[in-house]
Amino acid sequence: MRFLVTNDDGIFAPGLAAAVEVLQHFGKVAVVAPDGERSATSHSITLRKPLKAERMTIFGGNVPAYAIVGGTPADCVKLALGVLFEEKPDCVVSGINAGANIGRDIHYSGTIGGAREGTLSGIPGVAVSLDRTDAAEPDFGAAKGLFYAALSSLRKEEALEGLMNINLPAIPESSCPGIAEAVPDFSLDRYRHMTADQPEGGVLYWLRDRQAWLEPSRPDSDFHLLREGYITVSKIGLAAGHEEEQITPIGGKQR
């Protein structure tokens, strides 16, 4: 297989290196990633300024790699598929992200935006993220084994298609109970604004991650199953959104 790899943590992120190492067991790998962190850029692309592709000599020099200066993950994939490489990949992989992408995160995540850009071009897209249980640095050594197991299972079941969101638990592979298909838990509002008064007047606002204090709303959700130690796999449609019954119709009346 041929894999195109991107991320939203930047081309020098350890999670990207971990993904490349795993994917090399399955086929050929090429990398096109942002030159720096582009977290929470969703599926945004750059319209009003030029992008620069810098050829990189990393990953032992045997993996074609470009850093896209100022680009988002979606920019990277779009540029790779349309300009940088003549040969199309069989799969676009985005990650491994430092931090889970669960529930509503699928709308905010640059990691998922990169994978989705591949799917829009008719190529299976896989977003991969590693949960973070505390302030410690994520253990991508353990994540490699978990990602290898997940990808092996998907290939064996011939389920590598469409847009998929994989979350890896922050535990050793030996402690993982298995792989579970999960429903994104859209009911959870993970990020809330905090405020602080400025001495000179005015108020500052910033988002705080409340994942550690939230409770899952359903047992088959990505949040619940990831907390239980499972590798979660969610199949996401290109028009992914809240389930119909969760949305109030216009006028407030059910049809």
PDB file of C-alpha atoms in Angstrom:
ATOM      1  CA  MET A   1       0.000   0.000   0.000  1.00  0.00           C
ATOM      2  CA  ARG A   2       0.973   3.641  -0.454  1.00  0.00           C
ATOM      3  CA  PHE A   3       0.297   5.996   2.442  1.00  0.00           C
ATOM      4  CA  LEU A   4       0.261   9.781   2.549  1.00  0.00           C
ATOM      5  CA  VAL A   5       0.762  11.051   6.097  1.00  0.00           C
ATOM      6  CA  THR A   6      -0.043  14.443   7.576  1.00  0.00           C
ATOM      7  CA  ASN A   7      -0.921  15.826  11.018  1.00  0.00           C
ATOM      8  CA  ASP A   8      -1.832  19.026  12.846  1.00  0.00           C
ATOM      9  CA  ASP A   9       0.988  18.958  15.412  1.00  0.00           C
ATOM     10  CA  GLY A  10       3.670  19.782  12.841  1.00  0.00           C
ATOM     11  CA  ILE A  11       6.197  17.827  10.829  1.00  0.00           C
ATOM     12  CA  PHE A  12       8.621  17.391  13.738  1.00  0.00           C
ATOM     13  CA  ALA A  13       5.985  16.041  16.142  1.00  0.00           C
ATOM     14  CA  PRO A  14       6.830  12.656  17.713  1.00  0.00           C
ATOM     15  CA  GLY A  15       3.370  11.350  16.886  1.00  0.00           C
ATOM     16  CA  LEU A  16       4.021  11.819  13.174  1.00  0.00           C
ATOM     17  CA  ALA A  17       7.293   9.906  13.433  1.00  0.00           C
ATOM     18  CA  ALA A  18       5.458   7.114  15.270  1.00  0.00           C
ATOM     19  CA  ALA A  19       2.824   6.912  12.527  1.00  0.00           C
ATOM     20  CA  VAL A  20       5.489   6.749   9.816  1.00  0.00           C
ATOM     21  CA  GLU A  21       7.313   3.948  11.636  1.00  0.00           C
ATOM     22  CA  VAL A  22       4.143   1.867  11.915  1.00  0.00           C
ATOM     23  CA  LEU A  23       2.980   2.476   8.355  1.00  0.00           C
ATOM     24  CA  GLN A  24       6.323   1.413   6.915  1.00  0.00           C
ATOM     25  CA  HIS A  25       5.402  -2.130   8.003  1.00  0.00           C
ATOM     26  CA  PHE A  26       2.439  -1.987   5.620  1.00  0.00           C
ATOM     27  CA  GLY A  27       3.850  -0.236   2.571  1.00  0.00           C
ATOM     28  CA  LYS A  28       5.424   2.920   1.176  1.00  0.00           C
ATOM     29  CA  VAL A  29       5.072   6.215   3.023  1.00  0.00           C
ATOM     30  CA  ALA A  30       5.230   9.868   1.979  1.00  0.00           C
ATOM     31  CA  VAL A  31       4.797  12.808   4.356  1.00  0.00           C
ATOM     32  CA  VAL A  32       3.370  16.276   3.766  1.00  0.00           C
ATOM     33  CA  ALA A  33       2.729  18.113   7.030  1.00  0.00           C
ATOM     34  CA  PRO A  34       2.516  21.665   8.390  1.00  0.00           C
ATOM     35  CA  ASP A  35       5.741  23.387   9.413  1.00  0.00           C
ATOM     36  CA  GLY A  36       4.287  23.978  12.891  1.00  0.00           C
ATOM     37  CA  GLU A  37       1.304  23.211  15.075  1.00  0.00           C
ATOM     38  CA  ARG A  38      -2.102  23.752  13.473  1.00  0.00           C
ATOM     39  CA  SER A  39      -4.397  22.290  16.125  1.00  0.00           C
ATOM     40  CA  ALA A  40      -8.148  22.974  15.898  1.00  0.00           C
ATOM     41  CA  THR A  41      -7.928  24.223  12.305  1.00  0.00           C
ATOM     42  CA  SER A  42     -10.659  21.777  11.268  1.00  0.00           C
ATOM     43  CA  HIS A  43     -10.875  21.502   7.454  1.00  0.00           C
ATOM     44  CA  SER A  44      -9.715  25.050   6.733  1.00  0.00           C
ATOM     45  CA  ILE A  45      -7.613  25.785   3.654  1.00  0.00           C
ATOM     46  CA  THR A  46      -5.473  28.797   2.771  1.00  0.00           C
ATOM     47  CA  LEU A  47      -6.957  31.089   0.125  1.00  0.00           C
ATOM     48  CA  ARG A  48      -5.382  34.536   0.390  1.00  0.00           C
ATOM     49  CA  LYS A  49      -1.675  33.860   0.694  1.00  0.00           C
ATOM     50  CA  PRO A  50       0.782  31.543  -1.072  1.00  0.00           C
ATOM     51  CA  LEU A  51       2.085  28.347   0.461  1.00  0.00           C
ATOM     52  CA  LYS A  52       5.662  27.119   0.305  1.00  0.00           C
ATOM     53  CA  ALA A  53       6.635  23.447   0.196  1.00  0.00           C
ATOM     54  CA  GLU A  54      10.056  22.761   1.723  1.00  0.00           C
ATOM     55  CA  ARG A  55      11.642  19.367   1.009  1.00  0.00           C
ATOM     56  CA  MET A  56      12.773  17.776   4.281  1.00  0.00           C
ATOM     57  CA  THR A  57      15.446  15.174   4.963  1.00  0.00           C
ATOM     58  CA  ILE A  58      14.014  13.338   7.957  1.00  0.00           C
ATOM     59  CA  PHE A  59      12.903   9.806   8.856  1.00  0.00           C
ATOM     60  CA  GLY A  60      16.332   8.519   7.872  1.00  0.00           C
ATOM     61  CA  GLY A  61      16.132  10.256   4.509  1.00  0.00           C
ATOM     62  CA  ASN A  62      14.224   7.365   2.912  1.00  0.00           C
ATOM     63  CA  VAL A  63      10.731   8.875   3.168  1.00  0.00           C
ATOM     64  CA  PRO A  64       9.697  11.657   0.750  1.00  0.00           C
ATOM     65  CA  ALA A  65       8.721  14.525   3.038  1.00  0.00           C
ATOM     66  CA  TYR A  66       7.608  18.135   2.665  1.00  0.00           C
ATOM     67  CA  ALA A  67       6.862  20.799   5.255  1.00  0.00           C
ATOM     68  CA  ILE A  68       4.172  23.227   4.129  1.00  0.00           C
ATOM     69  CA  VAL A  69       5.019  26.664   5.496  1.00  0.00           C
ATOM     70  CA  GLY A  70       1.877  28.269   6.887  1.00  0.00           C
ATOM     71  CA  GLY A  71      -0.366  25.451   5.680  1.00  0.00           C
ATOM     72  CA  THR A  72      -3.121  23.547   7.441  1.00  0.00           C
ATOM     73  CA  PRO A  73      -3.451  19.741   7.385  1.00  0.00           C
ATOM     74  CA  ALA A  74      -6.107  20.022   4.658  1.00  0.00           C
ATOM     75  CA  ASP A  75      -3.757  22.299   2.675  1.00  0.00           C
ATOM     76  CA  CYS A  76      -1.040  19.663   2.976  1.00  0.00           C
ATOM     77  CA  VAL A  77      -3.180  16.825   1.647  1.00  0.00           C
ATOM     78  CA  LYS A  78      -4.694  18.940  -1.115  1.00  0.00           C
ATOM     79  CA  LEU A  79      -1.236  20.077  -2.242  1.00  0.00           C
ATOM     80  CA  ALA A  80       0.188  16.556  -2.043  1.00  0.00           C
ATOM     81  CA  LEU A  81      -2.609  15.031  -4.120  1.00  0.00           C
ATOM     82  CA  GLY A  82      -2.801  17.824  -6.660  1.00  0.00           C
ATOM     83  CA  VAL A  83       0.801  18.949  -7.114  1.00  0.00           C
ATOM     84  CA  LEU A  84       3.602  17.301  -5.159  1.00  0.00           C
ATOM     85  CA  PHE A  85       3.177  13.625  -6.091  1.00  0.00           C
ATOM     86  CA  GLU A  86       2.100  12.059  -9.370  1.00  0.00           C
ATOM     87  CA  GLU A  87       1.218   8.713  -7.804  1.00  0.00           C
ATOM     88  CA  LYS A  88      -1.926   8.735  -5.687  1.00  0.00           C
ATOM     89  CA  PRO A  89      -1.840   7.053  -2.268  1.00  0.00           C
ATOM     90  CA  ASP A  90      -4.101   4.192  -1.301  1.00  0.00           C
ATOM     91  CA  CYS A  91      -4.802   5.803   2.067  1.00  0.00           C
ATOM     92  CA  VAL A  92      -4.352   9.183   3.768  1.00  0.00           C
ATOM     93  CA  VAL A  93      -3.367   8.935   7.437  1.00  0.00           C
ATOM     94  CA  SER A  94      -3.472  11.960   9.736  1.00  0.00           C
ATOM     95  CA  GLY A  95      -1.737  11.706  13.120  1.00  0.00           C
ATOM     96  CA  ILE A  96      -0.816  10.359  15.534  1.00  0.00           C
ATOM     97  CA  ASN A  97      -2.300  13.362  17.337  1.00  0.00           C
ATOM     98  CA  ALA A  98      -1.219  14.242  20.884  1.00  0.00           C
ATOM     99  CA  GLY A  99      -4.639  14.089  22.542  1.00  0.00           C
ATOM    100  CA  ALA A 100      -7.910  12.320  21.817  1.00  0.00           C
ATOM    101  CA  ASN A 101     -10.346  13.511  19.159  1.00  0.00           C
ATOM    102  CA  ILE A 102     -13.737  12.374  20.406  1.00  0.00           C
ATOM    103  CA  GLY A 103     -17.320  13.564  20.086  1.00  0.00           C
ATOM    104  CA  ARG A 104     -17.571  17.152  18.872  1.00  0.00           C
ATOM    105  CA  ASP A 105     -13.815  17.222  18.285  1.00  0.00           C
ATOM    106  CA  ILE A 106     -14.397  15.754  14.832  1.00  0.00           C
ATOM    107  CA  HIS A 107     -15.668  19.184  13.779  1.00  0.00           C
ATOM    108  CA  TYR A 108     -12.779  21.156  15.299  1.00  0.00           C
ATOM    109  CA  SER A 109      -9.832  18.841  14.687  1.00  0.00           C
ATOM    110  CA  GLY A 110      -7.163  19.611  12.114  1.00  0.00           C
ATOM    111  CA  THR A 111      -6.157  15.952  12.369  1.00  0.00           C
ATOM    112  CA  ILE A 112      -9.553  14.874  11.091  1.00  0.00           C
ATOM    113  CA  GLY A 113      -9.591  17.712   8.552  1.00  0.00           C
ATOM    114  CA  GLY A 114      -6.464  16.281   6.938  1.00  0.00           C
ATOM    115  CA  ALA A 115      -7.944  12.788   6.721  1.00  0.00           C
ATOM    116  CA  ARG A 116     -11.234  14.164   5.403  1.00  0.00           C
ATOM    117  CA  GLU A 117      -9.455  15.977   2.564  1.00  0.00           C
ATOM    118  CA  GLY A 118      -8.223  12.600   1.350  1.00  0.00           C
ATOM    119  CA  THR A 119     -11.726  11.156   1.501  1.00  0.00           C
ATOM    120  CA  LEU A 120     -13.077  14.062  -0.556  1.00  0.00           C
ATOM    121  CA  SER A 121     -10.658  12.948  -3.279  1.00  0.00           C
ATOM    122  CA  GLY A 122     -11.971   9.391  -3.172  1.00  0.00           C
ATOM    123  CA  ILE A 123      -9.140   8.045  -0.992  1.00  0.00           C
ATOM    124  CA  PRO A 124      -9.763   6.365   2.385  1.00  0.00           C
ATOM    125  CA  GLY A 125      -8.855   8.738   5.214  1.00  0.00           C
ATOM    126  CA  VAL A 126      -7.796   7.656   8.698  1.00  0.00           C
ATOM    127  CA  ALA A 127      -7.391  10.083  11.601  1.00  0.00           C
ATOM    128  CA  VAL A 128      -5.410   8.676  14.537  1.00  0.00           C
ATOM    129  CA  SER A 129      -5.158  10.229  17.992  1.00  0.00           C
ATOM    130  CA  LEU A 130      -3.636   9.208  21.329  1.00  0.00           C
ATOM    131  CA  ASP A 131      -5.536   9.990  24.521  1.00  0.00           C
ATOM    132  CA  ARG A 132      -3.840  12.045  27.234  1.00  0.00           C
ATOM    133  CA  THR A 133      -4.843  11.196  30.790  1.00  0.00           C
ATOM    134  CA  ASP A 134      -2.760  13.826  32.568  1.00  0.00           C
ATOM    135  CA  ALA A 135      -0.207  16.559  31.969  1.00  0.00           C
ATOM    136  CA  ALA A 136       2.557  14.058  31.180  1.00  0.00           C
ATOM    137  CA  GLU A 137       3.976  13.762  27.682  1.00  0.00           C
ATOM    138  CA  PRO A 138       2.103  11.158  25.614  1.00  0.00           C
ATOM    139  CA  ASP A 139       3.780   7.751  25.252  1.00  0.00           C
ATOM    140  CA  PHE A 140       4.021   7.261  21.511  1.00  0.00           C
ATOM    141  CA  GLY A 141       6.096   4.129  22.062  1.00  0.00           C
ATOM    142  CA  ALA A 142       3.004   2.382  23.420  1.00  0.00           C
ATOM    143  CA  ALA A 143       0.842   4.082  20.792  1.00  0.00           C
ATOM    144  CA  LYS A 144       2.792   2.439  17.972  1.00  0.00           C
ATOM    145  CA  GLY A 145       1.754  -1.032  19.091  1.00  0.00           C
ATOM    146  CA  LEU A 146      -1.869   0.012  19.465  1.00  0.00           C
ATOM    147  CA  PHE A 147      -1.959   1.685  16.054  1.00  0.00           C
ATOM    148  CA  TYR A 148      -0.327  -1.354  14.445  1.00  0.00           C
ATOM    149  CA  ALA A 149      -3.012  -3.582  15.993  1.00  0.00           C
ATOM    150  CA  ALA A 150      -5.828  -1.299  14.826  1.00  0.00           C
ATOM    151  CA  LEU A 151      -4.548  -1.006  11.270  1.00  0.00           C
ATOM    152  CA  SER A 152      -3.891  -4.749  11.031  1.00  0.00           C
ATOM    153  CA  SER A 153      -7.465  -5.455  12.111  1.00  0.00           C
ATOM    154  CA  LEU A 154      -8.979  -2.981   9.644  1.00  0.00           C
ATOM    155  CA  ARG A 155      -6.956  -4.395   6.762  1.00  0.00           C
ATOM    156  CA  LYS A 156      -7.811  -7.985   7.699  1.00  0.00           C
ATOM    157  CA  GLU A 157     -11.528  -7.150   7.769  1.00  0.00           C
ATOM    158  CA  GLU A 158     -11.201  -5.092   4.559  1.00  0.00           C
ATOM    159  CA  ALA A 159     -12.783  -2.228   6.477  1.00  0.00           C
ATOM    160  CA  LEU A 160     -10.296   0.455   5.476  1.00  0.00           C
ATOM    161  CA  GLU A 161     -12.694   2.721   3.591  1.00  0.00           C
ATOM    162  CA  GLY A 162     -14.345   6.118   3.784  1.00  0.00           C
ATOM    163  CA  LEU A 163     -13.395   8.384   6.687  1.00  0.00           C
ATOM    164  CA  MET A 164     -12.416   6.737   9.952  1.00  0.00           C
ATOM    165  CA  ASN A 165     -11.514   8.207  13.326  1.00  0.00           C
ATOM    166  CA  ILE A 166      -9.275   6.061  15.538  1.00  0.00           C
ATOM    167  CA  ASN A 167      -8.523   6.917  19.162  1.00  0.00           C
ATOM    168  CA  LEU A 168      -5.837   5.054  21.082  1.00  0.00           C
ATOM    169  CA  PRO A 169      -5.966   4.715  24.887  1.00  0.00           C
ATOM    170  CA  ALA A 170      -3.028   5.964  26.943  1.00  0.00           C
ATOM    171  CA  ILE A 171      -2.155   2.489  28.226  1.00  0.00           C
ATOM    172  CA  PRO A 172       0.277  -0.298  27.280  1.00  0.00           C
ATOM    173  CA  GLU A 173      -0.874  -2.600  24.489  1.00  0.00           C
ATOM    174  CA  SER A 174      -0.957  -5.519  26.946  1.00  0.00           C
ATOM    175  CA  SER A 175      -3.629  -3.715  29.007  1.00  0.00           C
ATOM    176  CA  CYS A 176      -5.912  -2.924  26.062  1.00  0.00           C
ATOM    177  CA  PRO A 177      -9.065  -5.108  26.007  1.00  0.00           C
ATOM    178  CA  GLY A 178      -9.499  -4.772  22.253  1.00  0.00           C
ATOM    179  CA  ILE A 179     -10.881  -2.697  19.399  1.00  0.00           C
ATOM    180  CA  ALA A 180     -14.425  -1.344  19.512  1.00  0.00           C
ATOM    181  CA  GLU A 181     -16.596   0.425  16.958  1.00  0.00           C
ATOM    182  CA  ALA A 182     -17.808   3.586  18.653  1.00  0.00           C
ATOM    183  CA  VAL A 183     -20.368   6.341  18.178  1.00  0.00           C
ATOM    184  CA  PRO A 184     -19.080   9.925  18.544  1.00  0.00           C
ATOM    185  CA  ASP A 185     -20.530  11.391  21.757  1.00  0.00           C
ATOM    186  CA  PHE A 186     -21.813  14.749  20.495  1.00  0.00           C
ATOM    187  CA  SER A 187     -23.625  15.502  23.761  1.00  0.00           C
ATOM    188  CA  LEU A 188     -20.378  16.379  25.545  1.00  0.00           C
ATOM    189  CA  ASP A 189     -19.244  19.998  25.502  1.00  0.00           C
ATOM    190  CA  ARG A 190     -15.554  19.384  26.132  1.00  0.00           C
ATOM    191  CA  TYR A 191     -14.326  22.982  25.849  1.00  0.00           C
ATOM    192  CA  ARG A 192     -15.663  25.925  27.859  1.00  0.00           C
ATOM    193  CA  HIS A 193     -14.468  29.509  28.032  1.00  0.00           C
ATOM    194  CA  MET A 194     -12.712  30.727  31.171  1.00  0.00           C
ATOM    195  CA  THR A 195     -12.443  34.425  31.959  1.00  0.00           C
ATOM    196  CA  ALA A 196      -9.929  36.726  33.611  1.00  0.00           C
ATOM    197  CA  ASP A 197     -10.183  40.446  34.301  1.00  0.00           C
ATOM    198  CA  GLN A 198      -7.300  42.544  33.026  1.00  0.00           C
ATOM    199  CA  PRO A 199      -5.767  45.087  35.440  1.00  0.00           C
ATOM    200  CA  GLU A 200      -6.058  47.809  32.824  1.00  0.00           C
ATOM    201  CA  GLY A 201      -9.674  46.900  32.127  1.00  0.00           C
ATOM    202  CA  GLY A 202     -11.414  44.448  29.863  1.00  0.00           C
ATOM    203  CA  VAL A 203     -11.779  40.683  30.038  1.00  0.00           C
ATOM    204  CA  LEU A 204      -9.746  37.864  28.511  1.00  0.00           C
ATOM    205  CA  TYR A 205     -11.332  34.578  27.435  1.00  0.00           C
ATOM    206  CA  TRP A 206      -9.667  31.256  26.751  1.00  0.00           C
ATOM    207  CA  LEU A 207     -10.863  27.702  26.266  1.00  0.00           C
ATOM    208  CA  ARG A 208     -10.310  25.049  28.922  1.00  0.00           C
ATOM    209  CA  ASP A 209     -10.371  21.325  28.193  1.00  0.00           C
ATOM    210  CA  ARG A 210     -12.831  19.653  30.587  1.00  0.00           C
ATOM    211  CA  GLN A 211     -12.526  16.079  29.295  1.00  0.00           C
ATOM    212  CA  ALA A 212     -11.284  14.719  32.635  1.00  0.00           C
ATOM    213  CA  TRP A 213     -14.419  15.955  34.457  1.00  0.00           C
ATOM    214  CA  LEU A 214     -17.066  14.852  31.956  1.00  0.00           C
ATOM    215  CA  GLU A 215     -19.132  11.670  31.984  1.00  0.00           C
ATOM    216  CA  PRO A 216     -20.124   9.714  28.850  1.00  0.00           C
ATOM    217  CA  SER A 217     -23.771   9.861  27.802  1.00  0.00           C
ATOM    218  CA  ARG A 218     -23.978   6.354  26.304  1.00  0.00           C
ATOM    219  CA  PRO A 219     -22.072   3.067  26.691  1.00  0.00           C
ATOM    220  CA  ASP A 220     -21.287   2.714  22.978  1.00  0.00           C
ATOM    221  CA  SER A 221     -19.739   6.180  22.711  1.00  0.00           C
ATOM    222  CA  ASP A 222     -16.149   6.885  21.770  1.00  0.00           C
ATOM    223  CA  PHE A 223     -15.659   8.715  25.074  1.00  0.00           C
ATOM    224  CA  HIS A 224     -16.906   5.811  27.215  1.00  0.00           C
ATOM    225  CA  LEU A 225     -15.096   3.049  25.331  1.00  0.00           C
ATOM    226  CA  LEU A 226     -11.819   4.987  25.200  1.00  0.00           C
ATOM    227  CA  ARG A 227     -12.051   5.560  28.952  1.00  0.00           C
ATOM    228  CA  GLU A 228     -12.529   1.799  29.367  1.00  0.00           C
ATOM    229  CA  GLY A 229      -9.224   1.229  27.563  1.00  0.00           C
ATOM    230  CA  TYR A 230     -10.475   0.232  24.121  1.00  0.00           C
ATOM    231  CA  ILE A 231      -9.056   1.338  20.801  1.00  0.00           C
ATOM    232  CA  THR A 232     -12.081   3.109  19.346  1.00  0.00           C
ATOM    233  CA  VAL A 233     -12.943   3.242  15.655  1.00  0.00           C
ATOM    234  CA  SER A 234     -15.672   5.580  14.424  1.00  0.00           C
ATOM    235  CA  LYS A 235     -16.829   5.623  10.819  1.00  0.00           C
ATOM    236  CA  ILE A 236     -17.590   9.230   9.940  1.00  0.00           C
ATOM    237  CA  GLY A 237     -19.631  10.362   6.968  1.00  0.00           C
ATOM    238  CA  LEU A 238     -18.463  13.364   4.990  1.00  0.00           C
ATOM    239  CA  ALA A 239     -21.517  15.225   6.289  1.00  0.00           C
ATOM    240  CA  ALA A 240     -20.886  14.070   9.862  1.00  0.00           C
ATOM    241  CA  GLY A 241     -23.041  15.794  12.423  1.00  0.00           C
ATOM    242  CA  HIS A 242     -25.399  15.356  15.314  1.00  0.00           C
ATOM    243  CA  GLU A 243     -27.928  12.576  15.175  1.00  0.00           C
ATOM    244  CA  GLU A 244     -31.245  13.786  13.787  1.00  0.00           C
ATOM    245  CA  GLU A 245     -33.131  13.309  17.057  1.00  0.00           C
ATOM    246  CA  GLN A 246     -30.652  15.572  18.870  1.00  0.00           C
ATOM    247  CA  ILE A 247     -31.390  18.547  16.622  1.00  0.00           C
ATOM    248  CA  THR A 248     -34.339  20.859  17.281  1.00  0.00           C
ATOM    249  CA  PRO A 249     -36.241  21.449  14.015  1.00  0.00           C
ATOM    250  CA  ILE A 250     -36.817  24.979  12.714  1.00  0.00           C
ATOM    251  CA  GLY A 251     -39.798  26.348  14.611  1.00  0.00           C
ATOM    252  CA  GLY A 252     -39.160  23.960  17.499  1.00  0.00           C
ATOM    253  CA  LYS A 253     -41.706  21.343  16.406  1.00  0.00           C
ATOM    254  CA  GLN A 254     -41.026  17.722  15.562  1.00  0.00           C
ATOM    255  CA  ARG A 255     -42.141  16.645  12.110  1.00  0.00           C
TER     256      ARG A 255
END
